[in-house]
PDB file of C-alpha atoms in Angstrom:
ATOM      1  CA  MET A   1      -3.475  40.920  96.514  1.00 89.00           C
ATOM      2  CA  LYS A   2      -5.590  41.165  93.372  1.00 95.00           C
ATOM      3  CA  PRO A   3      -4.424  43.390  90.511  1.00 98.00           C
ATOM      4  CA  HIS A   4      -6.631  46.249  89.327  1.00 98.00           C
ATOM      5  CA  VAL A   5      -8.521  44.578  86.458  1.00 98.00           C
ATOM      6  CA  ILE A   6      -9.628  46.481  83.355  1.00 98.00           C
ATOM      7  CA  CYS A   7     -11.690  44.782  80.649  1.00 98.00           C
ATOM      8  CA  HIS A   8     -10.553  46.482  77.430  1.00 98.00           C
ATOM      9  CA  MET A   9     -12.500  45.752  74.241  1.00 98.00           C
ATOM     10  CA  LEU A  10     -13.607  47.141  70.883  1.00 98.00           C
ATOM     11  CA  SER A  11     -17.140  46.385  69.723  1.00 97.00           C
ATOM     12  CA  SER A  12     -19.669  47.241  67.049  1.00 97.00           C
ATOM     13  CA  ILE A  13     -22.680  49.280  68.146  1.00 97.00           C
ATOM     14  CA  ASP A  14     -24.572  46.001  68.624  1.00 96.00           C
ATOM     15  CA  GLY A  15     -21.910  44.736  71.031  1.00 97.00           C
ATOM     16  CA  ARG A  16     -20.238  42.165  68.758  1.00 96.00           C
ATOM     17  CA  ILE A  17     -16.474  41.645  68.721  1.00 96.00           C
ATOM     18  CA  LEU A  18     -15.591  39.766  65.495  1.00 94.00           C
ATOM     19  CA  SER A  19     -14.358  42.723  63.461  1.00 94.00           C
ATOM     20  CA  GLU A  20     -14.210  40.760  60.193  1.00 93.00           C
ATOM     21  CA  ARG A  21     -18.029  40.700  60.279  1.00 94.00           C
ATOM     22  CA  TRP A  22     -18.429  44.445  60.840  1.00 96.00           C
ATOM     23  CA  ARG A  23     -19.912  46.737  58.196  1.00 96.00           C
ATOM     24  CA  PRO A  24     -18.724  49.162  57.033  1.00 96.00           C
ATOM     25  CA  LYS A  25     -15.189  47.843  57.190  1.00 91.00           C
ATOM     26  CA  GLY A  26     -12.096  49.795  58.147  1.00 85.00           C
ATOM     27  CA  GLY A  27     -11.511  52.802  60.331  1.00 85.00           C
ATOM     28  CA  THR A  28     -10.252  50.941  63.413  1.00 93.00           C
ATOM     29  CA  ASP A  29      -6.809  49.745  62.298  1.00 92.00           C
ATOM     30  CA  GLY A  30      -4.372  49.975  65.197  1.00 95.00           C
ATOM     31  CA  LEU A  31      -6.971  51.543  67.513  1.00 96.00           C
ATOM     32  CA  PHE A  32      -7.123  48.665  69.973  1.00 97.00           C
ATOM     33  CA  GLU A  33      -3.345  48.511  70.337  1.00 97.00           C
ATOM     34  CA  THR A  34      -3.014  52.293  70.730  1.00 97.00           C
ATOM     35  CA  LEU A  35      -5.495  52.404  73.602  1.00 98.00           C
ATOM     36  CA  HIS A  36      -4.073  49.188  75.074  1.00 98.00           C
ATOM     37  CA  ASP A  37      -0.738  50.971  75.400  1.00 98.00           C
ATOM     38  CA  GLN A  38      -2.387  54.008  76.981  1.00 98.00           C
ATOM     39  CA  LEU A  39      -3.931  51.823  79.698  1.00 98.00           C
ATOM     40  CA  GLN A  40      -0.420  50.805  80.806  1.00 97.00           C
ATOM     41  CA  GLY A  41      -1.112  47.282  82.011  1.00 98.00           C
ATOM     42  CA  ASP A  42       1.569  45.119  83.606  1.00 97.00           C
ATOM     43  CA  ALA A  43      -0.049  42.160  81.841  1.00 98.00           C
ATOM     44  CA  TRP A  44      -2.944  41.280  79.555  1.00 98.00           C
ATOM     45  CA  ILE A  45      -5.028  38.124  79.631  1.00 98.00           C
ATOM     46  CA  VAL A  46      -7.173  36.264  77.101  1.00 98.00           C
ATOM     47  CA  GLY A  47      -9.072  32.990  76.953  1.00 97.00           C
ATOM     48  CA  ARG A  48      -8.030  29.779  75.222  1.00 97.00           C
ATOM     49  CA  VAL A  49      -9.826  30.452  71.936  1.00 95.00           C
ATOM     50  CA  THR A  50      -8.220  33.874  71.540  1.00 96.00           C
ATOM     51  CA  GLY A  51      -4.877  32.529  72.746  1.00 98.00           C
ATOM     52  CA  GLN A  52      -4.943  29.793  70.107  1.00 97.00           C
ATOM     53  CA  GLU A  53      -4.781  32.482  67.420  1.00 97.00           C
ATOM     54  CA  PHE A  54      -1.224  33.312  68.526  1.00 98.00           C
ATOM     55  CA  ALA A  55       0.077  29.719  68.561  1.00 98.00           C
ATOM     56  CA  LYS A  56       2.668  28.623  66.012  1.00 98.00           C
ATOM     57  CA  ALA A  57       2.843  24.872  66.721  1.00 97.00           C
ATOM     58  CA  LYS A  58       0.206  22.257  65.890  1.00 95.00           C
ATOM     59  CA  ALA A  59       0.674  19.953  68.877  1.00 97.00           C
ATOM     60  CA  TYR A  60       3.076  18.798  71.553  1.00 98.00           C
ATOM     61  CA  PRO A  61       4.097  15.119  71.851  1.00 96.00           C
ATOM     62  CA  GLU A  62       1.412  13.053  73.539  1.00 95.00           C
ATOM     63  CA  THR A  63       3.754  11.440  76.058  1.00 96.00           C
ATOM     64  CA  SER A  64       6.740  12.437  78.158  1.00 96.00           C
ATOM     65  CA  ALA A  65       9.346  10.375  79.964  1.00 96.00           C
ATOM     66  CA  GLN A  66       9.487  13.071  82.633  1.00 96.00           C
ATOM     67  CA  THR A  67       7.066  13.972  85.382  1.00 97.00           C
ATOM     68  CA  PHE A  68       6.744  17.449  86.809  1.00 98.00           C
ATOM     69  CA  PRO A  69       5.452  18.785  90.113  1.00 97.00           C
ATOM     70  CA  ARG A  70       2.286  20.855  89.832  1.00 98.00           C
ATOM     71  CA  GLU A  71       4.154  23.996  90.824  1.00 98.00           C
ATOM     72  CA  ASN A  72       4.395  27.380  89.145  1.00 98.00           C
ATOM     73  CA  HIS A  73       7.184  27.579  86.554  1.00 98.00           C
ATOM     74  CA  ILE A  74       8.362  31.135  85.828  1.00 98.00           C
ATOM     75  CA  VAL A  75      10.935  31.726  83.095  1.00 98.00           C
ATOM     76  CA  SER A  76      11.146  35.534  83.271  1.00 94.00           C
ATOM     77  CA  ARG A  77      10.278  37.905  86.102  1.00 95.00           C
ATOM     78  CA  ASP A  78      11.559  41.224  84.724  1.00 95.00           C
ATOM     79  CA  ALA A  79       9.384  41.860  81.655  1.00 97.00           C
ATOM     80  CA  ASP A  80       7.623  45.181  81.089  1.00 97.00           C
ATOM     81  CA  ALA A  81       4.417  43.243  80.397  1.00 98.00           C
ATOM     82  CA  TYR A  82       3.226  39.632  80.185  1.00 98.00           C
ATOM     83  CA  GLY A  83       0.778  37.909  77.837  1.00 98.00           C
ATOM     84  CA  VAL A  84      -1.370  35.621  79.977  1.00 98.00           C
ATOM     85  CA  VAL A  85      -3.568  32.901  78.487  1.00 98.00           C
ATOM     86  CA  LEU A  86      -6.212  30.773  80.225  1.00 98.00           C
ATOM     87  CA  ASP A  87      -5.751  27.162  79.069  1.00 98.00           C
ATOM     88  CA  ALA A  88      -7.264  24.963  81.756  1.00 98.00           C
ATOM     89  CA  HIS A  89      -6.433  21.551  80.257  1.00 97.00           C
ATOM     90  CA  GLY A  90      -3.401  22.385  78.129  1.00 98.00           C
ATOM     91  CA  LYS A  91      -4.788  22.541  74.592  1.00 98.00           C
ATOM     92  CA  ILE A  92      -2.441  25.131  73.062  1.00 98.00           C
ATOM     93  CA  ALA A  93       0.951  24.153  71.623  1.00 98.00           C
ATOM     94  CA  TRP A  94       2.821  27.427  71.423  1.00 98.00           C
ATOM     95  CA  GLY A  95       5.968  27.051  69.353  1.00 98.00           C
ATOM     96  CA  ARG A  96       6.997  30.437  70.710  1.00 98.00           C
ATOM     97  CA  ALA A  97       7.828  32.029  74.066  1.00 98.00           C
ATOM     98  CA  ASP A  98       6.384  35.507  73.627  1.00 98.00           C
ATOM     99  CA  ILE A  99       3.652  37.474  71.872  1.00 98.00           C
ATOM    100  CA  GLY A 100       4.820  40.788  70.491  1.00 97.00           C
ATOM    101  CA  GLY A 101       7.725  40.724  72.931  1.00 97.00           C
ATOM    102  CA  ASP A 102       5.536  39.980  75.959  1.00 98.00           C
ATOM    103  CA  PRO A 103       6.548  36.652  77.582  1.00 98.00           C
ATOM    104  CA  ILE A 104       3.710  34.105  77.585  1.00 98.00           C
ATOM    105  CA  VAL A 105       2.332  32.920  80.915  1.00 98.00           C
ATOM    106  CA  VAL A 106      -0.213  30.092  80.728  1.00 98.00           C
ATOM    107  CA  VAL A 107      -2.809  29.544  83.462  1.00 98.00           C
ATOM    108  CA  LEU A 108      -3.404  25.800  83.896  1.00 98.00           C
ATOM    109  CA  THR A 109      -5.232  23.425  86.185  1.00 98.00           C
ATOM    110  CA  LYS A 110      -3.482  20.537  87.908  1.00 98.00           C
ATOM    111  CA  ALA A 111      -5.300  18.144  85.559  1.00 97.00           C
ATOM    112  CA  VAL A 112      -2.907  19.040  82.733  1.00 98.00           C
ATOM    113  CA  SER A 113      -0.618  16.262  81.443  1.00 98.00           C
ATOM    114  CA  ASP A 114       3.112  15.964  82.029  1.00 98.00           C
ATOM    115  CA  ALA A 115       3.560  15.864  78.260  1.00 98.00           C
ATOM    116  CA  HIS A 116       2.016  19.292  77.942  1.00 98.00           C
ATOM    117  CA  LEU A 117       4.199  20.685  80.723  1.00 98.00           C
ATOM    118  CA  ALA A 118       7.234  19.282  78.911  1.00 98.00           C
ATOM    119  CA  GLY A 119       6.123  21.058  75.751  1.00 98.00           C
ATOM    120  CA  LEU A 120       5.704  24.372  77.548  1.00 98.00           C
ATOM    121  CA  ARG A 121       9.126  24.047  79.149  1.00 98.00           C
ATOM    122  CA  GLY A 122      10.676  23.192  75.799  1.00 98.00           C
ATOM    123  CA  ASP A 123       9.223  26.392  74.322  1.00 98.00           C
ATOM    124  CA  GLY A 124      10.428  28.486  77.259  1.00 98.00           C
ATOM    125  CA  VAL A 125       6.858  29.306  78.310  1.00 98.00           C
ATOM    126  CA  SER A 126       6.007  30.159  81.920  1.00 98.00           C
ATOM    127  CA  TYR A 127       2.967  28.594  83.564  1.00 98.00           C
ATOM    128  CA  ILE A 128       1.032  28.870  86.810  1.00 98.00           C
ATOM    129  CA  PHE A 129      -1.611  26.642  88.381  1.00 98.00           C
ATOM    130  CA  ALA A 130      -5.019  27.842  89.550  1.00 98.00           C
ATOM    131  CA  GLY A 131      -7.460  25.068  90.391  1.00 98.00           C
ATOM    132  CA  GLU A 132      -7.685  21.282  90.269  1.00 98.00           C
ATOM    133  CA  THR A 133      -9.843  20.739  87.157  1.00 97.00           C
ATOM    134  CA  GLU A 134     -11.355  24.184  86.514  1.00 97.00           C
ATOM    135  CA  ILE A 135      -9.538  27.520  86.624  1.00 98.00           C
ATOM    136  CA  ASP A 136      -9.997  29.572  89.779  1.00 98.00           C
ATOM    137  CA  LEU A 137      -9.754  33.089  88.357  1.00 98.00           C
ATOM    138  CA  ALA A 138      -9.335  34.803  91.710  1.00 98.00           C
ATOM    139  CA  ALA A 139      -6.457  32.478  92.596  1.00 98.00           C
ATOM    140  CA  ALA A 140      -4.847  33.107  89.200  1.00 98.00           C
ATOM    141  CA  LEU A 141      -4.926  36.880  89.774  1.00 98.00           C
ATOM    142  CA  GLU A 142      -3.371  36.548  93.205  1.00 98.00           C
ATOM    143  CA  THR A 143      -0.602  34.370  91.779  1.00 98.00           C
ATOM    144  CA  LEU A 144       0.130  36.844  88.972  1.00 98.00           C
ATOM    145  CA  ASN A 145       0.464  39.587  91.562  1.00 98.00           C
ATOM    146  CA  ARG A 146       2.613  37.523  93.918  1.00 98.00           C
ATOM    147  CA  GLU A 147       4.873  35.828  91.355  1.00 97.00           C
ATOM    148  CA  LEU A 148       5.232  38.570  88.733  1.00 98.00           C
ATOM    149  CA  GLY A 149       4.244  41.779  90.505  1.00 98.00           C
ATOM    150  CA  VAL A 150       1.228  42.362  88.250  1.00 98.00           C
ATOM    151  CA  LYS A 151      -0.702  45.309  89.664  1.00 98.00           C
ATOM    152  CA  ARG A 152      -2.695  46.321  86.580  1.00 98.00           C
ATOM    153  CA  LEU A 153      -4.196  43.601  84.358  1.00 98.00           C
ATOM    154  CA  LEU A 154      -6.045  44.069  81.067  1.00 98.00           C
ATOM    155  CA  VAL A 155      -8.718  41.444  80.323  1.00 98.00           C
ATOM    156  CA  GLU A 156      -9.039  41.401  76.536  1.00 98.00           C
ATOM    157  CA  GLY A 157     -11.369  38.591  75.495  1.00 93.00           C
ATOM    158  CA  GLY A 158     -12.884  36.680  74.009  1.00 93.00           C
ATOM    159  CA  GLY A 159     -16.403  37.111  75.252  1.00 95.00           C
ATOM    160  CA  GLY A 160     -16.367  33.881  77.258  1.00 95.00           C
ATOM    161  CA  ALA A 161     -13.272  34.873  79.254  1.00 96.00           C
ATOM    162  CA  ASN A 162     -14.607  38.397  79.787  1.00 97.00           C
ATOM    163  CA  GLY A 163     -17.920  37.018  80.994  1.00 96.00           C
ATOM    164  CA  ALA A 164     -16.234  34.625  83.417  1.00 96.00           C
ATOM    165  CA  PHE A 165     -14.273  37.464  85.007  1.00 97.00           C
ATOM    166  CA  LEU A 166     -17.418  39.600  85.219  1.00 97.00           C
ATOM    167  CA  ARG A 167     -19.546  36.859  86.819  1.00 96.00           C
ATOM    168  CA  ALA A 168     -16.732  36.253  89.310  1.00 96.00           C
ATOM    169  CA  GLY A 169     -16.874  39.925  90.338  1.00 97.00           C
ATOM    170  CA  LEU A 170     -13.240  40.496  89.386  1.00 98.00           C
ATOM    171  CA  ILE A 171     -13.472  43.350  86.860  1.00 98.00           C
ATOM    172  CA  ASP A 172     -12.841  46.770  88.400  1.00 98.00           C
ATOM    173  CA  GLU A 173     -13.162  48.841  85.244  1.00 98.00           C
ATOM    174  CA  ILE A 174     -14.521  48.516  81.710  1.00 98.00           C
ATOM    175  CA  SER A 175     -12.738  50.227  78.826  1.00 98.00           C
ATOM    176  CA  LEU A 176     -15.081  49.874  75.849  1.00 98.00           C
ATOM    177  CA  VAL A 177     -14.576  51.413  72.436  1.00 98.00           C
ATOM    178  CA  VAL A 178     -17.855  51.483  70.498  1.00 98.00           C
ATOM    179  CA  CYS A 179     -17.044  51.677  66.793  1.00 97.00           C
ATOM    180  CA  PRO A 180     -19.341  53.164  64.110  1.00 97.00           C
ATOM    181  CA  THR A 181     -20.112  49.797  62.560  1.00 97.00           C
ATOM    182  CA  VAL A 182     -22.592  46.949  62.944  1.00 97.00           C
ATOM    183  CA  ASP A 183     -22.581  43.163  62.847  1.00 96.00           C
ATOM    184  CA  GLY A 184     -26.321  42.674  62.608  1.00 95.00           C
ATOM    185  CA  ALA A 185     -26.478  38.870  62.521  1.00 90.00           C
ATOM    186  CA  LYS A 186     -26.584  35.909  64.875  1.00 88.00           C
ATOM    187  CA  GLY A 187     -23.630  33.791  65.844  1.00 86.00           C
ATOM    188  CA  ALA A 188     -20.914  36.248  66.858  1.00 88.00           C
ATOM    189  CA  PRO A 189     -19.708  36.541  70.444  1.00 90.00           C
ATOM    190  CA  SER A 190     -20.425  39.705  72.372  1.00 96.00           C
ATOM    191  CA  VAL A 191     -18.196  41.713  74.688  1.00 97.00           C
ATOM    192  CA  PHE A 192     -19.408  39.545  77.582  1.00 96.00           C
ATOM    193  CA  ASP A 193     -20.568  36.015  76.841  1.00 94.00           C
ATOM    194  CA  SER A 194     -21.028  32.675  78.590  1.00 89.00           C
ATOM    195  CA  SER A 195     -21.163  28.946  78.098  1.00 85.00           C
ATOM    196  CA  GLU A 196     -24.544  27.220  78.014  1.00 85.00           C
ATOM    197  CA  ALA A 197     -23.948  26.094  81.605  1.00 85.00           C
ATOM    198  CA  ASP A 198     -23.537  29.690  82.788  1.00 87.00           C
ATOM    199  CA  ALA A 199     -26.160  31.257  80.528  1.00 84.00           C
ATOM    200  CA  GLY A 200     -28.586  31.882  83.395  1.00 86.00           C
ATOM    201  CA  LYS A 201     -26.012  33.192  85.862  1.00 86.00           C
ATOM    202  CA  PRO A 202     -26.208  36.995  86.188  1.00 89.00           C
ATOM    203  CA  ALA A 203     -23.198  39.154  86.889  1.00 93.00           C
ATOM    204  CA  PRO A 204     -23.168  40.482  90.477  1.00 96.00           C
ATOM    205  CA  VAL A 205     -22.673  44.101  89.353  1.00 97.00           C
ATOM    206  CA  HIS A 206     -24.253  46.566  91.782  1.00 97.00           C
ATOM    207  CA  ALA A 207     -23.342  49.821  90.021  1.00 97.00           C
ATOM    208  CA  MET A 208     -21.467  51.189  87.002  1.00 98.00           C
ATOM    209  CA  THR A 209     -20.163  54.744  87.152  1.00 98.00           C
ATOM    210  CA  LEU A 210     -19.064  56.563  84.019  1.00 98.00           C
ATOM    211  CA  ALA A 211     -15.474  57.662  84.638  1.00 98.00           C
ATOM    212  CA  SER A 212     -14.815  59.202  81.205  1.00 98.00           C
ATOM    213  CA  SER A 213     -16.000  59.340  77.615  1.00 98.00           C
ATOM    214  CA  GLU A 214     -14.075  60.455  74.565  1.00 98.00           C
ATOM    215  CA  THR A 215     -14.958  60.732  70.894  1.00 98.00           C
ATOM    216  CA  LEU A 216     -12.072  59.445  68.811  1.00 97.00           C
ATOM    217  CA  ASP A 217     -11.045  60.108  65.224  1.00 93.00           C
ATOM    218  CA  GLY A 218     -13.363  58.273  62.848  1.00 93.00           C
ATOM    219  CA  GLY A 219     -16.390  58.438  65.145  1.00 96.00           C
ATOM    220  CA  SER A 220     -15.561  55.739  67.688  1.00 97.00           C
ATOM    221  CA  VAL A 221     -16.455  56.495  71.296  1.00 98.00           C
ATOM    222  CA  TRP A 222     -14.205  55.405  74.175  1.00 98.00           C
ATOM    223  CA  LEU A 223     -16.205  54.744  77.348  1.00 98.00           C
ATOM    224  CA  ARG A 224     -14.687  53.945  80.719  1.00 98.00           C
ATOM    225  CA  TYR A 225     -16.800  52.703  83.631  1.00 98.00           C
ATOM    226  CA  ASP A 226     -15.907  51.880  87.227  1.00 98.00           C
ATOM    227  CA  LEU A 227     -17.746  48.813  88.579  1.00 98.00           C
ATOM    228  CA  SER A 228     -18.900  47.931  92.070  1.00 97.00           C
ATOM    229  CA  TYR A 229     -20.374  44.655  93.227  1.00 95.00           C
ATOM    230  CA  GLY A 230     -22.981  43.667  95.763  1.00 82.00           C
TER     231      GLY A 230
END
């Protein structure tokens, strides 16, 4: 079974998500985390670029004397929530086992090296496989549900990861907080983005229904939409 998937993001009024570029500054401190908690996800998931921001190690050793089967490796199954990171080819050296108390679960492809798997095991990091050389997002969601009981998953960026989930028709709900600020320049990712290869691929969204809207302190607006595909 697939978890219920909510894409939860904060953006400027022009849809950009790098808050350090927003003007005026301030007014959103702690807002993302507060609403994240209200959404009550069993897990949250981000892409490799966002995941790299949480890493504490520079690199794992390039070789390993051990070989490992390409099978899911789960360290903890009883956490309140999990921090899931898409890292198809094993680029992130963690140096930690959790993010804010949420155990890390890395989504890999079978093309990853044994040396990287050794590094993950040494850090006490769980990992699952979804795809041979490219991540199969639908398969990853099914595995998270089956292995860890994830029924409610928050997709939280960056724009490339969000866009991949959207184009795959896997997002059930969008939770978007539009903040009273602007970016106003080129070069920043948007809430939903793509690689050059996927730039011409439209999302298969058939309808978006406004489920709720709420004006928050400071002038931000919290919008929630249900999505259907066709």
